[in-house]
């Protein structure tokens, strides 16, 4: 109990320190609006990658439809705050986005999560495409041209807090009864089944939580960038999120943080390279995958428990 | 003594092959029964049928639940497990990349609750529940002398210890019947003797029913109260160890196979 409190306080200090560091750097002018944009983009990508990592890395379900759930959040927020631009409606819209994303994830997940591997990937990709096409053809969403001048409520502190909240939810879920059940499903479905674990239920739970966090990221994106279109949420976006997960390490939340940060910085640094940018970006990816095929972190996590007791745990760290 | 599990005319065909053919058997409360037979006799297939991993072609399996008889045919494996049937696998199926402790905690999933909000926001109730089930898991691991391996990954354990962990994992589901599929396979004689003693002890202390698959007949002779002999998918004989030892058909099958 005491030890748990100690680790939790460490995490809390880290989060608060990060916040004030960012704040200070903006005040003294080290972080200008260009860098702030980069940091916020990294934050949104962290939310997306952590959620997808839960589905792929921890529950072992290869989903390629993450951008679809992101779109749900983005449009819920855009539509609601364009009509009523108040902070209260903005926060309400995040919740509405999450609820719709959960419903969509149940509708998508119940038939598709019985599929395996490649089939699941294709089915979830198709589902995300359907979501995009629906948005593309609705009046309320302004069709293919998208929505503009969305009020900006998602400032960097809001995004920062959302990164913390979604990560806490995902990590704490992983280290609880449900998360362990999801891990068992990833490890061996037949054994999990024989141990009394409702394999389908826990797959679905991980999938739904992943979708809910993606919706939060979508809400942040819409209200930070202030303009969205259905094409922002196509298969390329799902793949971009997948790249972060794979690059950081499938099954490492820390890895998703590291990879989102590295890619965000590389991407920003290459802004002035024009067409060459995508080539260099791709090259960086290929190099990392050649020299570290299991991703930057493998399945390892940053853990205060291990930092304090270096010998106590050889592997499988708990944060 | 009352019947806990009853199997009638159970058949399983794989295409043209009849792996389990017209098997009738029953298990009573609190007994240790052995299922023997040469390789390929259908023992594992029978386990898979009883635990719901595969569905029978025909026949019936009935379990005596707390409120009446429950037909198990076609029921999902996890539901059967939650009624009180646990198993080990002949070709070990641990959660390899997870720790010993997590392997056991996972098997306890159906026996405790944690609500989502408590877990996600780490409310005191969550830590209380975790501490309690962790203690329960450690108690079980102690029986098998594995309390010092809590944080080892299952895949890094020595082979014999992996087999023992599978048994602990099975026990952690709080079963009424524990199915053990060749738990001593690949162990040396000393490890085997040790394990045999443990199985006996666990069966006795937990008052559970154990169905033990073993293809070495001599091993189960002084362990089981009853023995079923399976050969080419059919029951060749059933009875006490003494009856089996003197059964002509069994002697013939075994000598025929192994001489
Ligand atoms: N899934 C399956 N598909 C086809 N044949 C199978 C399958 N499982 C087992 N068999 C066959 O059924 C027979 C019995 O196998 P098994 O139950 O593993 O025997 P035992 O455990 O007694 O050694 C064998 O001939 C085996 O090849
Ligand atoms: Mg077998």
Short mmCIF file of N, CA, C and O in Angstrom, two decimals, chain B residues 79-186:
data_model
loop_
_atom_site.label_atom_id
_atom_site.label_comp_id
_atom_site.label_asym_id
_atom_site.label_seq_id
_atom_site.Cartn_x
_atom_site.Cartn_y
_atom_site.Cartn_z
N UNK B 79 -17.24 -21.20 -20.17
CA UNK B 79 -18.39 -21.43 -19.29
C UNK B 79 -18.23 -22.76 -18.55
O UNK B 79 -18.57 -22.87 -17.37
N UNK B 80 -17.73 -23.75 -19.28
CA UNK B 80 -17.47 -25.04 -18.64
C UNK B 80 -16.43 -24.86 -17.54
O UNK B 80 -16.58 -25.37 -16.43
N UNK B 81 -15.39 -24.09 -17.83
CA UNK B 81 -14.36 -23.83 -16.83
C UNK B 81 -14.97 -23.16 -15.60
O UNK B 81 -14.65 -23.51 -14.46
N UNK B 82 -15.90 -22.23 -15.84
CA UNK B 82 -16.49 -21.51 -14.71
C UNK B 82 -17.45 -22.37 -13.89
O UNK B 82 -17.79 -22.03 -12.76
N UNK B 83 -17.90 -23.48 -14.48
CA UNK B 83 -18.71 -24.42 -13.70
C UNK B 83 -17.84 -25.20 -12.73
O UNK B 83 -18.33 -25.78 -11.78
N UNK B 84 -16.54 -25.21 -13.00
CA UNK B 84 -15.65 -25.91 -12.07
C UNK B 84 -14.82 -27.00 -12.72
O UNK B 84 -14.56 -28.04 -12.11
N UNK B 85 -14.42 -26.80 -13.95
CA UNK B 85 -13.55 -27.78 -14.59
C UNK B 85 -12.30 -27.09 -15.10
O UNK B 85 -12.37 -26.15 -15.90
N UNK B 86 -11.16 -27.55 -14.64
CA UNK B 86 -9.90 -26.94 -15.06
C UNK B 86 -9.02 -28.02 -15.66
O UNK B 86 -9.25 -29.21 -15.45
N UNK B 87 -8.03 -27.60 -16.43
CA UNK B 87 -7.20 -28.59 -17.09
C UNK B 87 -5.77 -28.10 -17.25
O UNK B 87 -5.46 -26.92 -17.11
N UNK B 88 -4.91 -29.05 -17.56
CA UNK B 88 -3.57 -28.70 -18.04
C UNK B 88 -3.47 -29.25 -19.46
O UNK B 88 -4.33 -30.02 -19.90
N UNK B 89 -2.44 -28.83 -20.16
CA UNK B 89 -2.28 -29.24 -21.54
C UNK B 89 -1.05 -30.13 -21.71
O UNK B 89 -0.02 -29.88 -21.09
N UNK B 90 -1.20 -31.15 -22.57
CA UNK B 90 -0.08 -32.05 -22.81
C UNK B 90 1.11 -31.28 -23.38
O UNK B 90 2.24 -31.43 -22.92
N UNK B 91 0.84 -30.43 -24.39
CA UNK B 91 1.89 -29.56 -24.89
C UNK B 91 1.71 -28.19 -24.26
O UNK B 91 0.98 -27.36 -24.75
N UNK B 92 2.38 -28.01 -23.13
CA UNK B 92 2.23 -26.86 -22.25
C UNK B 92 1.73 -25.58 -22.95
O UNK B 92 2.24 -25.18 -23.96
N UNK B 93 0.70 -25.01 -22.37
CA UNK B 93 0.13 -23.77 -22.91
C UNK B 93 0.07 -22.71 -21.82
O UNK B 93 -1.01 -22.24 -21.45
N UNK B 94 1.21 -22.34 -21.31
CA UNK B 94 1.24 -21.25 -20.34
C UNK B 94 1.15 -19.93 -21.09
O UNK B 94 1.32 -19.90 -22.31
N UNK B 95 0.90 -18.85 -20.34
CA UNK B 95 1.00 -17.52 -20.94
C UNK B 95 2.47 -17.14 -20.87
O UNK B 95 2.94 -16.56 -19.88
N UNK B 96 3.20 -17.50 -21.90
CA UNK B 96 4.66 -17.54 -21.86
C UNK B 96 5.34 -16.22 -21.53
O UNK B 96 6.32 -16.19 -20.81
N UNK B 97 4.83 -15.14 -22.12
CA UNK B 97 5.51 -13.86 -21.94
C UNK B 97 5.09 -13.17 -20.63
O UNK B 97 5.50 -12.04 -20.38
N UNK B 98 4.25 -13.83 -19.85
CA UNK B 98 3.80 -13.21 -18.61
C UNK B 98 4.48 -13.90 -17.41
O UNK B 98 5.00 -14.99 -17.53
N UNK B 99 4.41 -13.20 -16.28
CA UNK B 99 5.09 -13.73 -15.10
C UNK B 99 4.32 -14.91 -14.51
O UNK B 99 3.14 -15.12 -14.80
N UNK B 100 5.00 -15.65 -13.65
CA UNK B 100 4.38 -16.76 -12.93
C UNK B 100 3.15 -16.25 -12.18
O UNK B 100 2.06 -16.83 -12.27
N UNK B 101 3.31 -15.14 -11.46
CA UNK B 101 2.20 -14.60 -10.68
C UNK B 101 1.02 -14.24 -11.59
O UNK B 101 -0.13 -14.58 -11.29
N UNK B 102 1.30 -13.56 -12.70
CA UNK B 102 0.22 -13.18 -13.61
C UNK B 102 -0.49 -14.41 -14.18
O UNK B 102 -1.71 -14.41 -14.35
N UNK B 103 0.27 -15.45 -14.48
CA UNK B 103 -0.35 -16.68 -14.98
C UNK B 103 -1.40 -17.19 -13.99
O UNK B 103 -2.49 -17.60 -14.39
N UNK B 104 -1.07 -17.13 -12.71
CA UNK B 104 -2.00 -17.62 -11.70
C UNK B 104 -3.15 -16.64 -11.49
O UNK B 104 -4.31 -17.04 -11.42
N UNK B 105 -2.83 -15.35 -11.43
CA UNK B 105 -3.89 -14.34 -11.24
C UNK B 105 -4.92 -14.42 -12.37
O UNK B 105 -6.12 -14.27 -12.14
N UNK B 106 -4.43 -14.64 -13.59
CA UNK B 106 -5.33 -14.71 -14.74
C UNK B 106 -6.33 -15.85 -14.56
O UNK B 106 -7.51 -15.72 -14.87
N UNK B 107 -5.84 -16.96 -14.03
CA UNK B 107 -6.73 -18.11 -13.84
C UNK B 107 -7.79 -17.82 -12.79
O UNK B 107 -8.82 -18.49 -12.72
N UNK B 108 -7.55 -16.81 -11.95
CA UNK B 108 -8.52 -16.47 -10.90
C UNK B 108 -9.57 -15.47 -11.38
O UNK B 108 -10.49 -15.12 -10.63
N UNK B 109 -9.43 -15.01 -12.62
CA UNK B 109 -10.29 -13.94 -13.15
C UNK B 109 -11.77 -14.11 -12.81
O UNK B 109 -12.43 -13.16 -12.40
N UNK B 110 -12.28 -15.33 -12.98
CA UNK B 110 -13.72 -15.51 -12.79
C UNK B 110 -14.10 -15.55 -11.32
O UNK B 110 -15.28 -15.51 -10.99
N UNK B 111 -13.10 -15.61 -10.43
CA UNK B 111 -13.42 -15.78 -9.01
C UNK B 111 -13.39 -14.51 -8.18
O UNK B 111 -13.51 -14.54 -6.98
N UNK B 112 -13.13 -13.38 -8.83
CA UNK B 112 -13.20 -12.12 -8.09
C UNK B 112 -13.66 -11.03 -9.04
O UNK B 112 -13.68 -11.23 -10.25
N UNK B 113 -14.01 -9.89 -8.48
CA UNK B 113 -14.49 -8.77 -9.29
C UNK B 113 -13.64 -7.54 -9.00
O UNK B 113 -13.14 -7.36 -7.90
N UNK B 114 -13.47 -6.72 -10.02
CA UNK B 114 -12.88 -5.40 -9.83
C UNK B 114 -13.68 -4.50 -10.72
O UNK B 114 -13.83 -4.81 -11.89
N UNK B 115 -14.22 -3.40 -10.19
CA UNK B 115 -14.96 -2.60 -11.15
C UNK B 115 -14.03 -1.63 -11.86
O UNK B 115 -12.97 -1.27 -11.38
N UNK B 116 -14.44 -1.25 -13.06
CA UNK B 116 -13.58 -0.48 -13.97
C UNK B 116 -13.11 0.83 -13.32
O UNK B 116 -11.92 1.16 -13.38
N UNK B 117 -14.04 1.53 -12.69
CA UNK B 117 -13.69 2.82 -12.10
C UNK B 117 -12.67 2.65 -10.98
O UNK B 117 -11.68 3.38 -10.90
N UNK B 118 -12.90 1.64 -10.12
CA UNK B 118 -11.93 1.38 -9.04
C UNK B 118 -10.54 1.08 -9.59
O UNK B 118 -9.54 1.58 -9.08
N UNK B 119 -10.48 0.27 -10.65
CA UNK B 119 -9.17 -0.11 -11.18
C UNK B 119 -8.49 1.07 -11.84
O UNK B 119 -7.30 1.30 -11.64
N UNK B 120 -9.26 1.79 -12.65
CA UNK B 120 -8.66 2.84 -13.47
C UNK B 120 -8.21 4.03 -12.62
O UNK B 120 -7.20 4.67 -12.90
N UNK B 121 -8.93 4.30 -11.55
CA UNK B 121 -8.53 5.42 -10.70
C UNK B 121 -7.84 4.96 -9.43
O UNK B 121 -7.61 5.75 -8.52
N UNK B 122 -7.49 3.67 -9.41
CA UNK B 122 -6.69 3.13 -8.31
C UNK B 122 -7.26 3.52 -6.95
O UNK B 122 -6.54 4.06 -6.09
N UNK B 123 -8.54 3.26 -6.76
CA UNK B 123 -9.16 3.53 -5.47
C UNK B 123 -8.69 2.47 -4.46
O UNK B 123 -8.26 1.39 -4.85
N UNK B 124 -8.77 2.79 -3.16
CA UNK B 124 -8.26 1.87 -2.14
C UNK B 124 -8.81 0.45 -2.30
O UNK B 124 -8.09 -0.53 -2.09
N UNK B 125 -10.07 0.36 -2.68
CA UNK B 125 -10.71 -0.95 -2.86
C UNK B 125 -9.91 -1.81 -3.86
O UNK B 125 -9.78 -3.01 -3.69
N UNK B 126 -9.38 -1.15 -4.89
CA UNK B 126 -8.61 -1.88 -5.90
C UNK B 126 -7.38 -2.52 -5.27
O UNK B 126 -7.12 -3.71 -5.46
N UNK B 127 -6.63 -1.73 -4.51
CA UNK B 127 -5.41 -2.28 -3.89
C UNK B 127 -5.74 -3.40 -2.91
O UNK B 127 -4.99 -4.36 -2.79
N UNK B 128 -6.87 -3.26 -2.25
CA UNK B 128 -7.29 -4.27 -1.29
C UNK B 128 -7.55 -5.60 -2.01
O UNK B 128 -7.07 -6.65 -1.62
N UNK B 129 -8.35 -5.50 -3.10
CA UNK B 129 -8.66 -6.71 -3.87
C UNK B 129 -7.39 -7.33 -4.42
O UNK B 129 -7.20 -8.54 -4.33
N UNK B 130 -6.52 -6.49 -5.00
CA UNK B 130 -5.28 -7.00 -5.59
C UNK B 130 -4.44 -7.73 -4.53
O UNK B 130 -3.90 -8.80 -4.79
N UNK B 131 -4.33 -7.11 -3.34
CA UNK B 131 -3.51 -7.72 -2.29
C UNK B 131 -4.10 -9.07 -1.89
O UNK B 131 -3.36 -10.04 -1.67
N UNK B 132 -5.41 -9.14 -1.83
CA UNK B 132 -6.06 -10.38 -1.40
C UNK B 132 -5.83 -11.50 -2.42
O UNK B 132 -5.40 -12.59 -2.06
N UNK B 133 -6.07 -11.22 -3.69
CA UNK B 133 -5.93 -12.30 -4.67
C UNK B 133 -4.46 -12.67 -4.90
O UNK B 133 -4.12 -13.81 -5.17
N UNK B 134 -3.59 -11.67 -4.74
CA UNK B 134 -2.16 -11.95 -4.84
C UNK B 134 -1.75 -12.94 -3.75
O UNK B 134 -1.02 -13.89 -3.98
N UNK B 135 -2.28 -12.70 -2.54
CA UNK B 135 -1.97 -13.59 -1.43
C UNK B 135 -2.47 -15.00 -1.73
O UNK B 135 -1.77 -15.98 -1.50
N UNK B 136 -3.69 -15.08 -2.25
CA UNK B 136 -4.26 -16.39 -2.60
C UNK B 136 -3.38 -17.10 -3.61
O UNK B 136 -3.12 -18.30 -3.49
N UNK B 137 -2.92 -16.36 -4.62
CA UNK B 137 -2.09 -16.95 -5.66
C UNK B 137 -0.77 -17.47 -5.06
O UNK B 137 -0.31 -18.57 -5.38
N UNK B 138 -0.20 -16.67 -4.16
CA UNK B 138 1.08 -17.07 -3.55
C UNK B 138 0.90 -18.33 -2.71
O UNK B 138 1.75 -19.23 -2.73
N UNK B 139 -0.23 -18.43 -2.00
CA UNK B 139 -0.49 -19.63 -1.20
C UNK B 139 -0.47 -20.88 -2.09
O UNK B 139 0.10 -21.90 -1.73
N UNK B 140 -1.12 -20.77 -3.25
CA UNK B 140 -1.14 -21.91 -4.17
C UNK B 140 0.25 -22.23 -4.69
O UNK B 140 0.65 -23.39 -4.77
N UNK B 141 0.99 -21.19 -5.04
CA UNK B 141 2.34 -21.40 -5.58
C UNK B 141 3.24 -22.05 -4.54
O UNK B 141 4.13 -22.83 -4.86
N UNK B 142 2.99 -21.71 -3.27
CA UNK B 142 3.79 -22.29 -2.18
C UNK B 142 3.69 -23.80 -2.16
O UNK B 142 4.68 -24.49 -1.92
N UNK B 143 2.48 -24.31 -2.39
CA UNK B 143 2.28 -25.76 -2.36
C UNK B 143 3.23 -26.43 -3.34
O UNK B 143 3.76 -27.51 -3.08
N UNK B 144 3.46 -25.76 -4.46
CA UNK B 144 4.33 -26.34 -5.48
C UNK B 144 5.73 -25.75 -5.42
O UNK B 144 6.50 -25.84 -6.37
N UNK B 145 6.02 -25.11 -4.29
CA UNK B 145 7.36 -24.61 -4.03
C UNK B 145 7.82 -23.60 -5.09
O UNK B 145 8.96 -23.60 -5.52
N UNK B 146 6.88 -22.75 -5.51
CA UNK B 146 7.24 -21.79 -6.56
C UNK B 146 7.11 -20.35 -6.07
O UNK B 146 7.10 -19.42 -6.87
N UNK B 147 7.04 -20.17 -4.75
CA UNK B 147 6.78 -18.82 -4.24
C UNK B 147 7.93 -17.85 -4.50
O UNK B 147 7.76 -16.64 -4.40
N UNK B 148 9.11 -18.38 -4.86
CA UNK B 148 10.23 -17.48 -5.14
C UNK B 148 10.33 -17.11 -6.62
O UNK B 148 11.23 -16.38 -7.03
N UNK B 149 9.44 -17.66 -7.44
CA UNK B 149 9.52 -17.42 -8.89
C UNK B 149 8.47 -16.45 -9.39
O UNK B 149 8.24 -16.34 -10.59
N UNK B 150 7.83 -15.71 -8.46
CA UNK B 150 6.68 -14.89 -8.83
C UNK B 150 6.90 -14.02 -10.06
O UNK B 150 6.03 -13.93 -10.92
N UNK B 151 8.06 -13.39 -10.14
CA UNK B 151 8.29 -12.42 -11.21
C UNK B 151 9.03 -12.98 -12.42
O UNK B 151 9.40 -12.25 -13.33
N UNK B 152 9.27 -14.29 -12.40
CA UNK B 152 9.90 -14.92 -13.57
C UNK B 152 8.89 -15.00 -14.70
O UNK B 152 7.71 -15.24 -14.47
N UNK B 153 9.38 -14.84 -15.92
CA UNK B 153 8.48 -15.08 -17.05
C UNK B 153 8.29 -16.59 -17.18
O UNK B 153 9.24 -17.36 -17.03
N UNK B 154 7.07 -17.00 -17.50
CA UNK B 154 6.76 -18.43 -17.58
C UNK B 154 7.69 -19.15 -18.55
O UNK B 154 8.12 -20.27 -18.31
N UNK B 155 8.05 -18.46 -19.64
CA UNK B 155 8.86 -19.12 -20.66
C UNK B 155 10.28 -19.41 -20.17
O UNK B 155 10.96 -20.26 -20.72
N UNK B 156 10.71 -18.70 -19.12
CA UNK B 156 12.08 -18.91 -18.63
C UNK B 156 12.18 -19.99 -17.57
O UNK B 156 13.27 -20.29 -17.09
N UNK B 157 11.05 -20.58 -17.18
CA UNK B 157 11.09 -21.62 -16.16
C UNK B 157 11.61 -22.92 -16.75
O UNK B 157 11.40 -23.20 -17.92
N UNK B 158 12.28 -23.74 -15.93
CA UNK B 158 12.65 -25.08 -16.39
C UNK B 158 11.39 -25.86 -16.75
O UNK B 158 10.30 -25.59 -16.22
N UNK B 159 11.56 -26.81 -17.63
CA UNK B 159 10.44 -27.57 -18.17
C UNK B 159 9.52 -28.15 -17.09
O UNK B 159 8.30 -27.98 -17.12
N UNK B 160 10.13 -28.82 -16.13
CA UNK B 160 9.34 -29.45 -15.06
C UNK B 160 8.54 -28.42 -14.28
O UNK B 160 7.38 -28.65 -13.91
N UNK B 161 9.12 -27.26 -14.05
CA UNK B 161 8.44 -26.20 -13.31
C UNK B 161 7.28 -25.63 -14.12
O UNK B 161 6.24 -25.27 -13.57
N UNK B 162 7.45 -25.58 -15.44
CA UNK B 162 6.35 -25.12 -16.29
C UNK B 162 5.14 -26.04 -16.13
O UNK B 162 4.00 -25.58 -16.03
N UNK B 163 5.41 -27.35 -16.08
CA UNK B 163 4.30 -28.29 -15.91
C UNK B 163 3.62 -28.09 -14.56
O UNK B 163 2.40 -28.17 -14.45
N UNK B 164 4.42 -27.81 -13.54
CA UNK B 164 3.84 -27.57 -12.22
C UNK B 164 3.03 -26.29 -12.22
O UNK B 164 1.96 -26.22 -11.60
N UNK B 165 3.52 -25.27 -12.91
CA UNK B 165 2.77 -24.01 -12.97
C UNK B 165 1.42 -24.22 -13.65
O UNK B 165 0.42 -23.62 -13.26
N UNK B 166 1.40 -25.09 -14.65
CA UNK B 166 0.11 -25.37 -15.30
C UNK B 166 -0.88 -25.96 -14.30
O UNK B 166 -2.07 -25.66 -14.35
N UNK B 167 -0.39 -26.79 -13.41
CA UNK B 167 -1.28 -27.37 -12.40
C UNK B 167 -1.76 -26.29 -11.43
O UNK B 167 -2.95 -26.21 -11.09
N UNK B 168 -0.84 -25.44 -11.00
CA UNK B 168 -1.23 -24.34 -10.10
C UNK B 168 -2.28 -23.47 -10.77
O UNK B 168 -3.29 -23.08 -10.16
N UNK B 169 -2.05 -23.17 -12.04
CA UNK B 169 -2.98 -22.33 -12.78
C UNK B 169 -4.36 -22.99 -12.83
O UNK B 169 -5.39 -22.34 -12.65
N UNK B 170 -4.38 -24.29 -13.04
CA UNK B 170 -5.64 -25.02 -13.04
C UNK B 170 -6.33 -24.92 -11.68
O UNK B 170 -7.52 -24.65 -11.59
N UNK B 171 -5.56 -25.12 -10.61
CA UNK B 171 -6.12 -25.07 -9.26
C UNK B 171 -6.66 -23.68 -8.93
O UNK B 171 -7.63 -23.55 -8.18
N UNK B 172 -6.01 -22.67 -9.49
CA UNK B 172 -6.40 -21.28 -9.19
C UNK B 172 -7.81 -20.96 -9.67
O UNK B 172 -8.43 -20.03 -9.19
N UNK B 173 -8.32 -21.73 -10.63
CA UNK B 173 -9.69 -21.48 -11.08
C UNK B 173 -10.71 -22.03 -10.08
O UNK B 173 -11.90 -21.94 -10.30
N UNK B 174 -10.23 -22.63 -9.01
CA UNK B 174 -11.09 -23.27 -8.00
C UNK B 174 -11.97 -24.35 -8.63
O UNK B 174 -13.21 -24.28 -8.58
N UNK B 175 -11.36 -25.37 -9.20
CA UNK B 175 -12.15 -26.37 -9.91
C UNK B 175 -12.78 -27.40 -8.98
O UNK B 175 -12.32 -27.59 -7.86
N UNK B 176 -13.83 -28.04 -9.50
CA UNK B 176 -14.35 -29.23 -8.84
C UNK B 176 -13.68 -30.46 -9.46
O UNK B 176 -13.48 -31.47 -8.79
N UNK B 177 -13.37 -30.35 -10.76
CA UNK B 177 -12.64 -31.42 -11.44
C UNK B 177 -11.40 -30.83 -12.08
O UNK B 177 -11.46 -29.80 -12.74
N UNK B 178 -10.27 -31.50 -11.87
CA UNK B 178 -9.03 -31.06 -12.49
C UNK B 178 -8.58 -32.14 -13.47
O UNK B 178 -8.41 -33.30 -13.08
N UNK B 179 -8.45 -31.77 -14.72
CA UNK B 179 -7.99 -32.71 -15.74
C UNK B 179 -6.50 -32.49 -15.99
O UNK B 179 -6.09 -31.41 -16.36
N UNK B 180 -5.71 -33.51 -15.79
CA UNK B 180 -4.27 -33.38 -15.99
C UNK B 180 -3.82 -34.24 -17.16
O UNK B 180 -3.94 -35.46 -17.12
N UNK B 181 -3.31 -33.59 -18.20
CA UNK B 181 -2.92 -34.33 -19.41
C UNK B 181 -1.41 -34.60 -19.41
O UNK B 181 -0.63 -33.72 -19.71
N UNK B 182 -1.05 -35.80 -19.03
CA UNK B 182 0.35 -36.23 -18.94
C UNK B 182 1.22 -35.20 -18.21
O UNK B 182 2.19 -34.69 -18.77
N UNK B 183 0.88 -34.93 -16.95
CA UNK B 183 1.62 -33.89 -16.22
C UNK B 183 3.09 -34.24 -15.99
O UNK B 183 3.89 -33.35 -15.74
N UNK B 184 3.42 -35.51 -16.08
CA UNK B 184 4.81 -35.89 -15.81
C UNK B 184 5.62 -36.11 -17.08
O UNK B 184 6.78 -36.49 -17.01
N UNK B 185 5.00 -35.82 -18.22
CA UNK B 185 5.71 -36.05 -19.48
C UNK B 185 7.02 -35.29 -19.51
O UNK B 185 7.07 -34.11 -19.15
N UNK B 186 8.08 -35.95 -19.89
CA UNK B 186 9.37 -35.29 -20.04
C UNK B 186 10.12 -35.07 -18.74
O UNK B 186 11.16 -34.45 -18.71
#
